[in-house]
PDB file of C-alpha atoms in Angstrom:
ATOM      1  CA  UNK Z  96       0.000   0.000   0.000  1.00 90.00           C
ATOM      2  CA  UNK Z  97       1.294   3.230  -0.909  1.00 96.00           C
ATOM      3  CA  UNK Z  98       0.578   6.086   1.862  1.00 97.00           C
ATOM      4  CA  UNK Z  99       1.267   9.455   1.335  1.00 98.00           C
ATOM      5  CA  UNK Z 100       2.287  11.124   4.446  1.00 98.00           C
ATOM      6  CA  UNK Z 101       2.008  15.306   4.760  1.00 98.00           C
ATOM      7  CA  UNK Z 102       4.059  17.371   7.467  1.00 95.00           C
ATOM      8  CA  UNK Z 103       6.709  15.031   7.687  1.00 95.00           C
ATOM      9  CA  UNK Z 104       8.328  17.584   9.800  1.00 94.00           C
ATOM     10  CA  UNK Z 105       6.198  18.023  12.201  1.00 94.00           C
ATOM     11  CA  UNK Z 106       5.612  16.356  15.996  1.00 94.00           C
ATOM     12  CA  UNK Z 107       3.476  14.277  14.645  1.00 97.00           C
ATOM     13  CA  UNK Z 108       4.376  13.750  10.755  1.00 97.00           C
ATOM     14  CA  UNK Z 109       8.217  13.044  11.904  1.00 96.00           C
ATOM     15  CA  UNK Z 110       6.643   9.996  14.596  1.00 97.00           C
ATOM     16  CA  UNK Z 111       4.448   8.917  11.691  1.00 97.00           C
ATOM     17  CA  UNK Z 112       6.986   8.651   8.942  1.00 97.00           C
ATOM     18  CA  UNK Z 113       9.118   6.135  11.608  1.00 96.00           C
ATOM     19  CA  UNK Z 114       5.562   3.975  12.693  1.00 96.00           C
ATOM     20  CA  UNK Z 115       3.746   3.754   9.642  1.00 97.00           C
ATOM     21  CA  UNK Z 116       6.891   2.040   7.722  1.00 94.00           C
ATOM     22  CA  UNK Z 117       5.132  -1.667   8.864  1.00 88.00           C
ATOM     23  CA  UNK Z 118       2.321  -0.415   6.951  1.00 94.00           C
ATOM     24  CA  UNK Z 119       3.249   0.249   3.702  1.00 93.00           C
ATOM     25  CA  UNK Z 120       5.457   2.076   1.376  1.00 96.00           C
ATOM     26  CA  UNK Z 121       5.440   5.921   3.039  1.00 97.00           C
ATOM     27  CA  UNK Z 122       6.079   8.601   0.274  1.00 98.00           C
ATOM     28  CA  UNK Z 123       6.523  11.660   2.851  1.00 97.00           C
ATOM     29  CA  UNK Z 124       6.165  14.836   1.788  1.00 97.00           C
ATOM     30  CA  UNK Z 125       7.247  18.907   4.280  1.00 95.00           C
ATOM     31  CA  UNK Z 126       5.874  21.406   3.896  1.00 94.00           C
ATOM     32  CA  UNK Z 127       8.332  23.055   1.055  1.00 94.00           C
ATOM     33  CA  UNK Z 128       7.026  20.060  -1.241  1.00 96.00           C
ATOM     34  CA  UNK Z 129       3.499  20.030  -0.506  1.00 97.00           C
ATOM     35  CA  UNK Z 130       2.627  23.747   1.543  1.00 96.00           C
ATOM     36  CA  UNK Z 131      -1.508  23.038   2.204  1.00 97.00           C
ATOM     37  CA  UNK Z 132      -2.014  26.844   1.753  1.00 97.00           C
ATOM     38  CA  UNK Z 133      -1.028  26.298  -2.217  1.00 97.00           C
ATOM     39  CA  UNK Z 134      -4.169  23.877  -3.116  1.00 97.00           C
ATOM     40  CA  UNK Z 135      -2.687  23.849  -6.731  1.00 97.00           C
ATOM     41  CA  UNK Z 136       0.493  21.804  -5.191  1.00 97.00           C
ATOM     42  CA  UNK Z 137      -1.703  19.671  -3.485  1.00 98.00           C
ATOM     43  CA  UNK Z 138      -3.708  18.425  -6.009  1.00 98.00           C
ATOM     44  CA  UNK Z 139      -0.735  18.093  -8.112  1.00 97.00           C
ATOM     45  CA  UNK Z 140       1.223  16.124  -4.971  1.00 98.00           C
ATOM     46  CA  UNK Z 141      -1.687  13.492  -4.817  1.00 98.00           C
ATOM     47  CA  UNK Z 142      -2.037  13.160  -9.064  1.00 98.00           C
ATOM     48  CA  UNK Z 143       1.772  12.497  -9.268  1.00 97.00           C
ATOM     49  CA  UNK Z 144       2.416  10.358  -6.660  1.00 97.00           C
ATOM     50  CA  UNK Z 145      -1.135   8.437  -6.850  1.00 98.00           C
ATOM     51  CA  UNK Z 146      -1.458   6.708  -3.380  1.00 98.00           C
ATOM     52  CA  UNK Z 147      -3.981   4.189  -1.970  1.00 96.00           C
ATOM     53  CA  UNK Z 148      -4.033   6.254   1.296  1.00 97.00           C
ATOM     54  CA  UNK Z 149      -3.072   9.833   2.058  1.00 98.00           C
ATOM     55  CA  UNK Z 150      -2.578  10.383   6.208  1.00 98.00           C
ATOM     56  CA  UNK Z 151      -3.030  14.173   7.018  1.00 98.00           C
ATOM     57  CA  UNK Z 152      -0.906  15.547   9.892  1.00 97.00           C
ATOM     58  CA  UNK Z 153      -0.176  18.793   8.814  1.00 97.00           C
ATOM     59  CA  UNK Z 154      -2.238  21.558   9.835  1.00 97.00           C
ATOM     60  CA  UNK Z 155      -1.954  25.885  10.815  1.00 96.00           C
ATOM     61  CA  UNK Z 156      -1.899  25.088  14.283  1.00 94.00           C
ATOM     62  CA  UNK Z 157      -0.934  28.844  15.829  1.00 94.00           C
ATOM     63  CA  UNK Z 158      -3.994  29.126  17.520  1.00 96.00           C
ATOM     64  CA  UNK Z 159      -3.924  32.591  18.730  1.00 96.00           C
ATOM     65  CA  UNK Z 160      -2.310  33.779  14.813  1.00 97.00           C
ATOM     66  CA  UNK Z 161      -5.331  32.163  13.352  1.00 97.00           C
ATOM     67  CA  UNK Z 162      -7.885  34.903  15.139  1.00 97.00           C
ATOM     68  CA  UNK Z 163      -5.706  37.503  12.441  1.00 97.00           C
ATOM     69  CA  UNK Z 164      -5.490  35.410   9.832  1.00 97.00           C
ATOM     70  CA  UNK Z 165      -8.686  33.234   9.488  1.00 97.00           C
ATOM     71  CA  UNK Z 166      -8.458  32.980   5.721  1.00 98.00           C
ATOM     72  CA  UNK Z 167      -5.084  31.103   5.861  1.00 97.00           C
ATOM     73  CA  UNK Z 168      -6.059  28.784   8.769  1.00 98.00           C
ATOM     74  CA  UNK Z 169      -9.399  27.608   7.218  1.00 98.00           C
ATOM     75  CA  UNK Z 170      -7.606  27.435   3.804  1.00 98.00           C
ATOM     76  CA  UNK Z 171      -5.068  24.868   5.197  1.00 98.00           C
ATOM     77  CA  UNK Z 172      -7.433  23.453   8.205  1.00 98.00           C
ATOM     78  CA  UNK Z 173     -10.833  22.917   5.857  1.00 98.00           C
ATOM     79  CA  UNK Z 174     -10.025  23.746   2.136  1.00 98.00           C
ATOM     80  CA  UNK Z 175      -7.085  21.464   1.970  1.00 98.00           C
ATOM     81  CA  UNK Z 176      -8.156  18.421   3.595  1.00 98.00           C
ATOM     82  CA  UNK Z 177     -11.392  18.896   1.631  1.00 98.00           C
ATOM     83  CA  UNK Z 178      -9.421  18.869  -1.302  1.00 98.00           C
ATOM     84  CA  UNK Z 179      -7.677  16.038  -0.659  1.00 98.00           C
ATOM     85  CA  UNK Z 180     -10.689  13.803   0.267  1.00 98.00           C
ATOM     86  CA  UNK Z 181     -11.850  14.680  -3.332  1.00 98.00           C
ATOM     87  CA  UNK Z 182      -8.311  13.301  -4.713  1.00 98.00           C
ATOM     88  CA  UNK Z 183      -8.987  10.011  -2.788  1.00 98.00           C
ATOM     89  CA  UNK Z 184     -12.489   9.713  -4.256  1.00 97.00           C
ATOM     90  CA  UNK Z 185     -11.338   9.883  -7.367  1.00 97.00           C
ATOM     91  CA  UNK Z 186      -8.592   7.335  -7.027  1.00 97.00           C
ATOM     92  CA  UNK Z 187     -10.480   5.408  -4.761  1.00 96.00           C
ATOM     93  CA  UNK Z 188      -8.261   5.863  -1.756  1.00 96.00           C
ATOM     94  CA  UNK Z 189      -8.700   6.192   2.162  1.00 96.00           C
ATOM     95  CA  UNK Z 190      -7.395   8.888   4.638  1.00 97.00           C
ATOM     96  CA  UNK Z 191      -6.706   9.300   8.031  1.00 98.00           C
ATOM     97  CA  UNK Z 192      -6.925  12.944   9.172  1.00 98.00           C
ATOM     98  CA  UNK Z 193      -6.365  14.891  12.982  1.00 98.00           C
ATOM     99  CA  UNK Z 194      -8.450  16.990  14.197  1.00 98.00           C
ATOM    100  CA  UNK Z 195      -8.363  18.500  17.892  1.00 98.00           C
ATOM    101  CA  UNK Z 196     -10.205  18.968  21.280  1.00 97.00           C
ATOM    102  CA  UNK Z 197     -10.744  22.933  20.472  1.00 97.00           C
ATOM    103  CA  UNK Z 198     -13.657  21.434  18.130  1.00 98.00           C
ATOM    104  CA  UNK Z 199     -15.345  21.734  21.771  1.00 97.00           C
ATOM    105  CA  UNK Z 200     -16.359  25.114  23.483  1.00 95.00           C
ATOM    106  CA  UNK Z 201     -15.125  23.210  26.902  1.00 93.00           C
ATOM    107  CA  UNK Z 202     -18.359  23.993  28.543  1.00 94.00           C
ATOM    108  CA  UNK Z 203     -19.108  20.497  30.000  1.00 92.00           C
ATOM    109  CA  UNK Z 204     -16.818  19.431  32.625  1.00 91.00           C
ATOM    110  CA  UNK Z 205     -16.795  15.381  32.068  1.00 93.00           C
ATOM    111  CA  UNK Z 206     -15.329  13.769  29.001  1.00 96.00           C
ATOM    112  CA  UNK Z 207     -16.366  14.737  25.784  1.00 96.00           C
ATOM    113  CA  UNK Z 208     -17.661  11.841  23.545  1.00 97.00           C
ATOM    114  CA  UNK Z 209     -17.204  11.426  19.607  1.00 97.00           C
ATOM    115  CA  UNK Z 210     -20.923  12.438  19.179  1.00 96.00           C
ATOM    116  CA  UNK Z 211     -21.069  15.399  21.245  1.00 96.00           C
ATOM    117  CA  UNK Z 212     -22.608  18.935  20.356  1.00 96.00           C
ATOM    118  CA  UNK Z 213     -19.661  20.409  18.701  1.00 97.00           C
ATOM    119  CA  UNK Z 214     -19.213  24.665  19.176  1.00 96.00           C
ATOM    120  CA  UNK Z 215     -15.724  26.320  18.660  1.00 97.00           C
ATOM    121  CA  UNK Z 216     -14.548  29.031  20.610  1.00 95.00           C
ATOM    122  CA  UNK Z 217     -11.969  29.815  18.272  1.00 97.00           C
ATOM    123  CA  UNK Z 218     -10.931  30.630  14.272  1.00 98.00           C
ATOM    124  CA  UNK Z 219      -8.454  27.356  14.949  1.00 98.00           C
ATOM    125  CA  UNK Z 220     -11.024  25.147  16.339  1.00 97.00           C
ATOM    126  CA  UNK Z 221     -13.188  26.087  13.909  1.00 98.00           C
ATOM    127  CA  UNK Z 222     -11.507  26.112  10.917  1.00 98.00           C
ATOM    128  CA  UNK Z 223     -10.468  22.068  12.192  1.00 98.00           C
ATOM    129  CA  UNK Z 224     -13.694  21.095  12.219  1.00 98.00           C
ATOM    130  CA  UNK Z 225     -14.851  22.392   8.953  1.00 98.00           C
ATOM    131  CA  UNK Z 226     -11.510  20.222   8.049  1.00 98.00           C
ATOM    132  CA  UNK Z 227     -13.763  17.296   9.479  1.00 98.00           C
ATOM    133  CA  UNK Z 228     -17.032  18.055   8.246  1.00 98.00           C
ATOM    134  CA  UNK Z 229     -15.390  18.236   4.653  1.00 98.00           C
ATOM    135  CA  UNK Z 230     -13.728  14.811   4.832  1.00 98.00           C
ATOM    136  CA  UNK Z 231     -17.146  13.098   6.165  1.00 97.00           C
ATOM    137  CA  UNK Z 232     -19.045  14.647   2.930  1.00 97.00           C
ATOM    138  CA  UNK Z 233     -17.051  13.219   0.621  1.00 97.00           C
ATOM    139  CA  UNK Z 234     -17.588   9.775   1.623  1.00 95.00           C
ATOM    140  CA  UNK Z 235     -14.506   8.275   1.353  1.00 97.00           C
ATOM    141  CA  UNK Z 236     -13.187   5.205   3.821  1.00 96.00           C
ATOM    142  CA  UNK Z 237     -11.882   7.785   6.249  1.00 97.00           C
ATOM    143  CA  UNK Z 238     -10.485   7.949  10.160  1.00 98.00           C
ATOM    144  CA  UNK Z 239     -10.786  11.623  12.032  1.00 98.00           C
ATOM    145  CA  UNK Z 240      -8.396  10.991  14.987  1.00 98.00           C
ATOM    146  CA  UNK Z 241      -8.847  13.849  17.694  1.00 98.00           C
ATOM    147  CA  UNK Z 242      -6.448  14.420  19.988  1.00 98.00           C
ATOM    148  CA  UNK Z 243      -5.471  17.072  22.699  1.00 97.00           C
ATOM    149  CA  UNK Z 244      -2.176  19.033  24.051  1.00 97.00           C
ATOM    150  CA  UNK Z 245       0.213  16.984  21.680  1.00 97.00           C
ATOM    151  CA  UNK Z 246       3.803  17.364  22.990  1.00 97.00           C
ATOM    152  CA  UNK Z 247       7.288  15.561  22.285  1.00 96.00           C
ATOM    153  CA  UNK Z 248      10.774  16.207  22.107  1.00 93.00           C
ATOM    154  CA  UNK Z 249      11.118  18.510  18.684  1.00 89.00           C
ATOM    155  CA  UNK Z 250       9.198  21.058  16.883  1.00 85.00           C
ATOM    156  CA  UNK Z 251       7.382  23.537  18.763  1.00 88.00           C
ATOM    157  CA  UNK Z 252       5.406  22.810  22.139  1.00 95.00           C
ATOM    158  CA  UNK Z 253       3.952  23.423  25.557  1.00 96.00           C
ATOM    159  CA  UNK Z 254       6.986  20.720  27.213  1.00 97.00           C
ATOM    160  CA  UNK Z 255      10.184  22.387  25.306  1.00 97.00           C
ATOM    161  CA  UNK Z 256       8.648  26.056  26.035  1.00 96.00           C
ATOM    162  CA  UNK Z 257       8.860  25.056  29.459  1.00 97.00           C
ATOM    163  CA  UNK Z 258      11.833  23.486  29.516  1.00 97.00           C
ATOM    164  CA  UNK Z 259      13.649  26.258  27.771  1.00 96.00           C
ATOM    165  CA  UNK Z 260      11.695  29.254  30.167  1.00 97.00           C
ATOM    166  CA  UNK Z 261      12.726  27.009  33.616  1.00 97.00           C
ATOM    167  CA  UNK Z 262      16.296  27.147  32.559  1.00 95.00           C
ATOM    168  CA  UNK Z 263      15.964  31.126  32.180  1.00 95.00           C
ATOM    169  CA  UNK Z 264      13.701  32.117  35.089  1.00 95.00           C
ATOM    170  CA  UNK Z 265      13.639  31.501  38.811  1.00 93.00           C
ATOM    171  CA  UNK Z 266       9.408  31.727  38.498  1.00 96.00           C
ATOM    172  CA  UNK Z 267       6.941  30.379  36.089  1.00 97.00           C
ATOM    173  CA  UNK Z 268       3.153  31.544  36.090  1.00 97.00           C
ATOM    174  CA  UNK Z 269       1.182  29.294  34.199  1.00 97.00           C
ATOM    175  CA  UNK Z 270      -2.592  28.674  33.592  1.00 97.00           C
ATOM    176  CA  UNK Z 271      -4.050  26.324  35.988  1.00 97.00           C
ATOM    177  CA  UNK Z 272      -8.292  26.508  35.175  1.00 96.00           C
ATOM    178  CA  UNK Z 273      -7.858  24.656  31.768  1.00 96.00           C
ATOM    179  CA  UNK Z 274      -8.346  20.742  31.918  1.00 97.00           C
ATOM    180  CA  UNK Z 275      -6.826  18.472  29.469  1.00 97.00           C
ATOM    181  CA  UNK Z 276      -4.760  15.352  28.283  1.00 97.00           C
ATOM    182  CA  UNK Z 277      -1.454  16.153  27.461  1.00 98.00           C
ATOM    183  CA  UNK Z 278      -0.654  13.844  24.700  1.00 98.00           C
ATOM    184  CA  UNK Z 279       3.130  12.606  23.188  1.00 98.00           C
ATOM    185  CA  UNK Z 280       3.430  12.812  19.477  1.00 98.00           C
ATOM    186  CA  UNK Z 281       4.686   9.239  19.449  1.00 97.00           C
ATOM    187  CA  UNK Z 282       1.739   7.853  21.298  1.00 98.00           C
ATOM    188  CA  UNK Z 283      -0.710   9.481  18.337  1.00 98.00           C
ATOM    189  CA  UNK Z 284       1.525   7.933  15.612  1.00 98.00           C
ATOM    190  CA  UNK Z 285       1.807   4.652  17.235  1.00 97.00           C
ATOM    191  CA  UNK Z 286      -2.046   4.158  17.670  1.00 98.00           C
ATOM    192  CA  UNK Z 287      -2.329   5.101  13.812  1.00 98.00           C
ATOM    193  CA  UNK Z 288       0.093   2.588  13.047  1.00 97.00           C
ATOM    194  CA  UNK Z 289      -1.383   0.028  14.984  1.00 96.00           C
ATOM    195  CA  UNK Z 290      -5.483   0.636  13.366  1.00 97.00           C
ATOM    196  CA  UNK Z 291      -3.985   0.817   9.998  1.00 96.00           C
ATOM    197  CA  UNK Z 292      -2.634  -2.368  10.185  1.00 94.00           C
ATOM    198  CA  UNK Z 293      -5.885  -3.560  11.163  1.00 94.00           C
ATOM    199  CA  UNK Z 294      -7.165  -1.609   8.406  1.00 94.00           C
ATOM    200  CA  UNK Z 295      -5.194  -3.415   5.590  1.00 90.00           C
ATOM    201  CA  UNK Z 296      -5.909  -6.731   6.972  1.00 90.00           C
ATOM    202  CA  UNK Z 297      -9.655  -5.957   6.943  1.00 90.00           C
ATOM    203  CA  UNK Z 298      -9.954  -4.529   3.466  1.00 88.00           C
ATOM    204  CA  UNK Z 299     -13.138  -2.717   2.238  1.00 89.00           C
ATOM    205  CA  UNK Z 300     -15.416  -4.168   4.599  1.00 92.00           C
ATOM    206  CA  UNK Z 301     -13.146  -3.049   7.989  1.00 95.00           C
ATOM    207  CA  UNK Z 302     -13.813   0.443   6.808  1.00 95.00           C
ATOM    208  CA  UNK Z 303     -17.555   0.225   6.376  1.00 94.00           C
ATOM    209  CA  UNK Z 304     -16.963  -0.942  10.030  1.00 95.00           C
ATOM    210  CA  UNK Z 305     -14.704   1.279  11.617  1.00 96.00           C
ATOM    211  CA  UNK Z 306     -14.894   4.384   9.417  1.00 96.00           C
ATOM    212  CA  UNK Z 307     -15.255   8.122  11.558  1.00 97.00           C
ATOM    213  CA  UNK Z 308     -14.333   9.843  14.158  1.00 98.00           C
ATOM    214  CA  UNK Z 309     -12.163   8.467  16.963  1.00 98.00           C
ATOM    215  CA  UNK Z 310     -10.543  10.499  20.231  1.00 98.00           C
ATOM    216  CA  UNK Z 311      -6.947   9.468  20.616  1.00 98.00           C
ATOM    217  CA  UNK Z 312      -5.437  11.179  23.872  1.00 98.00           C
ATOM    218  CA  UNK Z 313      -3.285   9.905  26.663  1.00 98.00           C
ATOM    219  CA  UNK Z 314      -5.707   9.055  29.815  1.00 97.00           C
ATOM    220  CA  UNK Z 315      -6.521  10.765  32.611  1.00 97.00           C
ATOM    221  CA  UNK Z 316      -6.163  14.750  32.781  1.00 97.00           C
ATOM    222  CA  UNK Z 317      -4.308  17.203  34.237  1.00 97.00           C
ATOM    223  CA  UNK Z 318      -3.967  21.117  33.954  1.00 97.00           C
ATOM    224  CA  UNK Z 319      -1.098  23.261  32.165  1.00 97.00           C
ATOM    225  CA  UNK Z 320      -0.122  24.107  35.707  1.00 98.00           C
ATOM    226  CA  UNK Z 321       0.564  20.793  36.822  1.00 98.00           C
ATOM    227  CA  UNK Z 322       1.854  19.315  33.810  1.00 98.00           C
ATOM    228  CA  UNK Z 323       4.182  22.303  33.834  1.00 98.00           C
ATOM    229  CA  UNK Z 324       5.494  20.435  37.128  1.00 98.00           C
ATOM    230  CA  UNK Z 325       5.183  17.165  36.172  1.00 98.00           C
ATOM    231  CA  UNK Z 326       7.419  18.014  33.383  1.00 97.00           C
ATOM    232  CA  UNK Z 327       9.986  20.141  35.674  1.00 97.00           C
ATOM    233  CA  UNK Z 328      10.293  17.394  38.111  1.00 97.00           C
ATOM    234  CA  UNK Z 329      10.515  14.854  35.648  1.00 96.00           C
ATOM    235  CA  UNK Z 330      13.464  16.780  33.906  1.00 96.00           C
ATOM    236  CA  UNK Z 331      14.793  17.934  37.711  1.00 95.00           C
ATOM    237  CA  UNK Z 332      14.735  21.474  37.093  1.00 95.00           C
ATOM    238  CA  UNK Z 333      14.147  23.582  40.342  1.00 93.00           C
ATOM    239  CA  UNK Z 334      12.229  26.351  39.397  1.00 96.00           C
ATOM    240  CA  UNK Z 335       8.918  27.947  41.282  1.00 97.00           C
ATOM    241  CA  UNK Z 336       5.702  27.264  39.346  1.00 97.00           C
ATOM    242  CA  UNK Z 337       2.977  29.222  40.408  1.00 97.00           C
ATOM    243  CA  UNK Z 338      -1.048  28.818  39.493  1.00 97.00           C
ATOM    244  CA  UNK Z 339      -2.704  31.505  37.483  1.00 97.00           C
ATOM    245  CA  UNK Z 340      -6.578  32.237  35.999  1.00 96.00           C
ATOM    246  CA  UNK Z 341      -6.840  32.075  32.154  1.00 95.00           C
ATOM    247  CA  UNK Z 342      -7.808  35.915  32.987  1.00 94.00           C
ATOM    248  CA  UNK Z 343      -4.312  36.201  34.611  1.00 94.00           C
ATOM    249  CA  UNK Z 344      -2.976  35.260  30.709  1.00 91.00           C
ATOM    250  CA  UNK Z 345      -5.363  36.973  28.280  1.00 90.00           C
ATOM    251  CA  UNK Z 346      -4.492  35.945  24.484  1.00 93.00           C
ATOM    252  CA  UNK Z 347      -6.355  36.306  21.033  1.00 96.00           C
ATOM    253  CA  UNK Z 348      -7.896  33.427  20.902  1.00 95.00           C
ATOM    254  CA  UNK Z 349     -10.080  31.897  23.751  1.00 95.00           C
ATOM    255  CA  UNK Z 350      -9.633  28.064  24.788  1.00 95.00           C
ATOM    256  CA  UNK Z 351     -12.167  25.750  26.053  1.00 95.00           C
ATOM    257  CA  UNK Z 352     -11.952  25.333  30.299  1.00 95.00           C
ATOM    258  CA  UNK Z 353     -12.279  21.538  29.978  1.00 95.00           C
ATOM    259  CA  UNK Z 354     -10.880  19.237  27.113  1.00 93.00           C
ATOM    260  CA  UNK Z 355     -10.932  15.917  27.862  1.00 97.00           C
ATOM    261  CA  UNK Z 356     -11.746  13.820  25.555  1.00 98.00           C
ATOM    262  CA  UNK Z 357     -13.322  10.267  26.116  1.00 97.00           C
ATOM    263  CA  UNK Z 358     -11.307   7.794  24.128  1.00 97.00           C
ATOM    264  CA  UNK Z 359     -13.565   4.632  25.342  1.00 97.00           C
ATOM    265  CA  UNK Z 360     -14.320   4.013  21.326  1.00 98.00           C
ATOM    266  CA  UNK Z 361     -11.187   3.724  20.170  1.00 98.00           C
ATOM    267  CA  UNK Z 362      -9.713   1.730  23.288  1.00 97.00           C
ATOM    268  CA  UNK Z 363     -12.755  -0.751  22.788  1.00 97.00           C
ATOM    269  CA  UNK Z 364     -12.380  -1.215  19.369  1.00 96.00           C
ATOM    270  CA  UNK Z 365      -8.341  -0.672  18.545  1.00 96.00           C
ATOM    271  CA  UNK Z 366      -6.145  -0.951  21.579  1.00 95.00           C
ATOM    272  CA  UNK Z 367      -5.552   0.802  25.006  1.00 95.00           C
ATOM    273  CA  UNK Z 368      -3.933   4.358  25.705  1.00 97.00           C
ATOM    274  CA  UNK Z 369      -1.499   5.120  28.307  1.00 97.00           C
ATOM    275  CA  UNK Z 370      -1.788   7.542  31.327  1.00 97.00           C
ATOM    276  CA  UNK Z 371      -0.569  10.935  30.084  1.00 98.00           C
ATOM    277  CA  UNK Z 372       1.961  10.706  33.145  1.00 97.00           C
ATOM    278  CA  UNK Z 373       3.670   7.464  32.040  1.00 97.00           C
ATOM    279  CA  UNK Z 374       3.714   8.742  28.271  1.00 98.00           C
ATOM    280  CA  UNK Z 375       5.677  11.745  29.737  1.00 98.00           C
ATOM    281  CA  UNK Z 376       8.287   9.915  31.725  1.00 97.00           C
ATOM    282  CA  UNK Z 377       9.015   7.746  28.187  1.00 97.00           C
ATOM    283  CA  UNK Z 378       8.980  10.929  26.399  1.00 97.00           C
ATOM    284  CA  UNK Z 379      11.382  13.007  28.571  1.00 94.00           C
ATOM    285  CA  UNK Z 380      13.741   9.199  29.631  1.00 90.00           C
TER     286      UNK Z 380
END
């Protein structure tokens, strides 16, 4: 099966391009040969190299940017991956896309389910779930994997900000009324590897099946302020953390107060998740 893999150099696109090798032959593809913004390079990206299933990390992911430049984030976020679900009905291919937890307004305190009310809070979140919306019209064998506060050890993150701002300050104030799942990079890509192996063994019928929307985050939750120290004390930095309000921090773009997600569907059906504290101690060891 040939896959073609976008963002191959991002957190998640660089995990992918090492897990999904067991899967097929991975043609992946930066952003300086396939930029999601140009929709013209896109199409001609997925003509050229033809493949039986294109897997969609890449994304405009500065959240607070995207208030200032909604155009760009909904033309990468929505117009591309719509595109690109067109491409794979006409060559009769599958994708697996990732969407995020900001698809919620973070309103409802318990775990949000696949099939909940959706309502955006923000250009980001929803631009990503027009992204969504798009790939369900077009009626392809698809997989929408959601997940929340991805991390790892390159690109650009929550865990390496802090890392780099404990080394350079005595005192950290950071947000402790948001609720989430912190999740590694390599966790996300694993997982994919691991359904789209069951995917190829199943054929057509699997993904009559198993087609849709799955939430893919580490378990439990936690809140920036506490991962912040999970993360220090896992790294044995001494440096004072202390709690603040959202309304302490004000930024462009507004995030939901609670994003867990419940990923009881895919853990049922695929395999389990790990605790978002054990994924960090692999991560950082």
């Amino acid at each position: 099966m040939k896959i073609l893999l976008t963002g191959s150099t991002g957190q998640v696109g660089y995990e992918l391009a090492r897990s999904l090798q067991g899967v097929g032959e991975v043609v992946a593809v930066d952003r300086q040969q396939m930029d999601l913004a140009d929709l013209d390079q896109v199409r001609s990206v997925i003509r050229t190299v033809r493949p039986q299933m294109i897997v969609n990390p890449a994304a405009y992911t500065a959240v607070d940017k995207a208030e200032s430049e909604p155009a760009q984030a909904f033309r990468v976020n929505a117009e591309a991956p719509a595109l690109m679900a067109e491409e794979a009905r006409t060559l009769g291919a599958s994708m697996v896309h990732y969407s995020t937890d900001y698809v919620f307004d973070g309103t409802v305190a318990a775990a949000r389910a696949e099939d909940d009310a959706t309502g955006p809070l923000n250009v980001y979140g929803a631009s990503k779930l027009a992204g969504e919306q798009a790939i369900a019209a077009a009626g392809i064998p698809h997989l929408i994997f959601r997940t929340s506060w991805v991390y790892g050890m390159r690109g650009k993150n929550f865990l390496l900000t802090m890392l780099r701002l404990a080394r350079e300050r005595d005192e950290l104030r950071v947000v402790a009324d948001q609720h989430g799942a912190p999740t590694w990079s390599r966790t996300i890509a694993d997982v994919t590897a691991q359904v789209l192996a069951q995917a190829h063994a199943g054929g057509r019928e699997w993904w009559v099946q198993n087609r849709g929307v799955y939430h893919l985050t580490a378990q439990g939750q936690t809140t920036w302020y506490d991962f912040t120290r999970a993360i220090l004390a896992e790294a044995g930095i001494d440096c004072r953390v202390l709690p603040i309000t959202s309304a302490e921090y004000p930024v462009p773009a507004r995030r939901p107060e609670h994003s867990v997600l419940s990923s009881e569907k895919l853990m049922t059906r695929f395999c389990h998740l790990p605790d978002w504290q054990h994924a960090l101690q692999l991560c950082m060891r």
